[in-house]
Amino acid sequence: MFSKVLIANRGEIAVRVIRTCRELGIASVAVHSDPDAASLHVRVADESVLLPGTSPADTYLDIAKVIEAARSTGAEAIHPGYGFLAENAEFAAAVEAAGLVFIGPPAAAIDVMGEKVAAREVAESANVPQVPGSAGAIETVEEVLAFGEQHGYPIAIKASYGGGGRGMRTVQTAADVADALESAQREAKAAFGRGDVYLERYIENARHVEVQLFADSHDNVVWLGDRDCSVQRRHQKVVEEAPAPGLSAELREAMGEASVRLARKVGYRGAGTVEFLVETDPERFYFLEMNTRIQVEHPVTEMTLGLDLIREQLQVAAGEPLSIPSSGPEPRGHAIEVRVNAEDVAGGAFRPSPGPIVALNVPDRAGVRFDGGYEAGDEVLPYYDSLIGKLVVWAPTRDHAIDRALAAIAELQLTGVPTTLPAAAVIMDHPDFRKMAIGTRWLENSIDLASLLPAAPAEGAEAEAGDEDEDYDRQEVWVGGRRYVIPLASAGAVPAAVAESVAASPSGGARPSGNRKAGRGGARKAAGSGLVTSPMQGTVIKVNVAEGQDVAEGDIVAVMEAMKMENPLRATVAGTVTSVEAKPGDVVAAGTTIVQIAPAAS
C-alpha cells in the first residue's frame, strides 16, 4: 500500500479521499488554489501545496503544477477524485511517466471511453445496445439538421470529451439548432478543454440507470449493482438511489454483464460506471456513456453493500486484488442520496448562489450520512462547482428510506446560502417519486417548483446586514504548522439576513435557506423596470443584444457562467435596449447591471 497520496481535487470528494487515506494509515497531500487556501480539504489533509491562481485552468487543471506538487512532497500516487482531471487521459499518462501511480484506469482506457464517439464504437463491438447517434463528432448546424431529418427530434447534442451533463443541450425543433450547438460547444470547451460534440437521438421518458463496476490487475472484473439517477435538472443529477427500483433481475444482470464486457474490451482497471437509458415497458436498455472514475453518487452503493469504494480504488491501484469476489452481490436495504448544492431554487431556477456558510448541523439520526466539503464559517466560492455536500440515508425499504430522507432534510440546518434542499423535499414527497413513475425529464416537465419563493428577510434585516461581502468572524489557530478552524456555533451571532434555516416538511412545504441581500434583492428591484442585472457573481460569456435593438419580455439578452453552470439572463420587459453595460469576459458582482431596456409604450 502507498505511504503518501496526493489528491488532485477539492471540496467534498477531496475530503472523502483524505479520510479514507487516514483510515489506511496513508499520509495525504492536498492541492489548492489561492481562494481555497483555508478550505476544508486543505485543513484535513496532512500537508498541502499551493497551485497559484484562481481559475481551474490555472490551478486544478494544470497538469504540470499538480505533478510537481506530488514530486515535491514525496507522494507516490495521485487520486484525481471526480471532475477536473479525473477523466483526462493526458494527465493519467503524465502521472505514470513521472514515475507515480495514477489511482484510476489506464490512460488508454480513459482515452477510448472518454471520447464518446469512440466509446460508442467499443460498445457496438462489445454487443452493448445503444441509441442512434452520429458517426463521429459534428461541427456545423447543417450536420445537426441532417441528423434531425433522418432520426427526428428531439436530439441530444453532447460533449465528446466529458460528462456530467456539461456541454449537453436538448434540441426540440430545427429552429433551436443553431443556439443549442453554439452553447454546447462553448460549454464543452470551457469544462473539458475541447469543444467537440456529437449527436444522439434523445429518448424521452426513459430512466437513467447506471452500473457500478470494478476491475483489478488480476483479471477480476465485476459489477456491483445499479443506481437510478433519473431525477435531473439541466442534465445534472439531483437525487440518486440504489438499487434502481422496479427493475427485473434479468434486466439488472443484462446491464451488469454488458458493463463487464465493455470494461474487458478496453483493458479496464479501477472503479468505473456505465450509464444506460432504460425503458421499462417493455424493458430495454441503451448504452449512454462510461465514466472512468468514481461517481458523485457512489455512497448509495457503499451503503447498500457495506463497502468503501475509495478503499477499493487505493488497493487496486497498489496492485492488490479486489475484495469483492464476484458480480452482482445482493444489496441490503435501500439508500438515497440528495445533492446539497448552493443554488437558489426559488421558482425552480436552480441559480448558483455562492457565499458564506453560517451554520451547518447534520441530524444525528440512524442511517444518515453526510459527505461534505464545508463546515460552518467556510465560503462556497463562485469559481468552482456549487456542491456543498451529499446527504445520504439508508433504510431497510425504499419507502422507509424516503421517509428518513425527508426527516433528515427537515432537520438539517444549513444557513447562509440558499440550497437545493427545499426542492429535494418536494421531489421525494411527490407521489410520482414514490411510485417511481419518473424519467429524466420528469423534474423539469412535471414538477412545479414555483411555490418555492425567496424567504423574506426579517424586519430590519437588510439594515443590519451591511455590505454583502462582509467577512464573518471565525476562529483560526495554527497547531504544528497546520491551520484549524473552529466552526461557528450558531446563526445567532451573524446578520439576520443570512441566518435563516431550511424549513422543510414531508408535505413539501419547503423554503430556501439563507436569503442573501444583494443577490435576490437586486433581482426583485430589477423585475419589470427594464434593468437586467446579474443574479450572482460570475463571468459574462455572451451578450446577445446591442443598443437600439428591440426585445420581447423573456428574450435572452446575455449568458453568464458561475459555478460551472451557464445561466441565461432574460429581458424583464418588452422594449428597446438603451445600453449594454458588460461584454464577454467581464467578471461581475451580484446586482451588477448588464443591460438596460426602455419599456415599450403600453
PDB file of N, CA and C in Angstrom, residues 38 106 112 222 267 304 392 394 435 596 602:
ATOM      1  N   ALA A  38      -7.890  28.256   2.739  1.00  0.00           N
ATOM      2  CA  ALA A  38      -8.426  27.889   4.052  1.00  0.00           C
ATOM      3  C   ALA A  38      -9.569  26.887   3.953  1.00  0.00           C
ATOM      4  N   PRO A 106      -6.132   2.787 -16.834  1.00  0.00           N
ATOM      5  CA  PRO A 106      -5.030   3.137 -17.737  1.00  0.00           C
ATOM      6  C   PRO A 106      -5.425   4.294 -18.651  1.00  0.00           C
ATOM      7  N   VAL A 112     -10.163   6.097 -24.794  1.00  0.00           N
ATOM      8  CA  VAL A 112     -11.200   5.490 -25.631  1.00  0.00           C
ATOM      9  C   VAL A 112     -12.593   5.789 -25.082  1.00  0.00           C
ATOM     10  N   VAL A 222     -15.862  -7.095 -12.120  1.00  0.00           N
ATOM     11  CA  VAL A 222     -17.166  -7.407 -11.543  1.00  0.00           C
ATOM     12  C   VAL A 222     -18.070  -6.180 -11.613  1.00  0.00           C
ATOM     13  N   GLY A 267      -9.492  -3.115 -21.486  1.00  0.00           N
ATOM     14  CA  GLY A 267      -8.452  -3.400 -20.506  1.00  0.00           C
ATOM     15  C   GLY A 267      -8.565  -2.532 -19.272  1.00  0.00           C
ATOM     16  N   THR A 304     -25.479   0.236   0.574  1.00  0.00           N
ATOM     17  CA  THR A 304     -26.248  -0.990   0.390  1.00  0.00           C
ATOM     18  C   THR A 304     -25.376  -2.239   0.340  1.00  0.00           C
ATOM     19  N   VAL A 392     -26.934  11.419   2.592  1.00  0.00           N
ATOM     20  CA  VAL A 392     -27.177  10.034   2.194  1.00  0.00           C
ATOM     21  C   VAL A 392     -27.894   9.320   3.333  1.00  0.00           C
ATOM     22  N   TRP A 394     -29.933   5.543   4.578  1.00  0.00           N
ATOM     23  CA  TRP A 394     -30.158   4.112   4.334  1.00  0.00           C
ATOM     24  C   TRP A 394     -31.310   3.659   5.211  1.00  0.00           C
ATOM     25  N   LYS A 435     -43.962   6.213  -6.504  1.00  0.00           N
ATOM     26  CA  LYS A 435     -44.339   5.114  -7.395  1.00  0.00           C
ATOM     27  C   LYS A 435     -43.269   4.825  -8.439  1.00  0.00           C
ATOM     28  N   GLN A 596     -29.730  47.622 -19.980  1.00  0.00           N
ATOM     29  CA  GLN A 596     -30.862  48.470 -19.637  1.00  0.00           C
ATOM     30  C   GLN A 596     -31.816  48.530 -20.825  1.00  0.00           C
ATOM     31  N   SER A 602     -47.171  51.382 -23.488  1.00  0.00           N
ATOM     32  CA  SER A 602     -48.331  50.473 -23.405  1.00  0.00           C
ATOM     33  C   SER A 602     -49.535  51.077 -24.089  1.00  0.00           C
TER      34      SER A 602
END
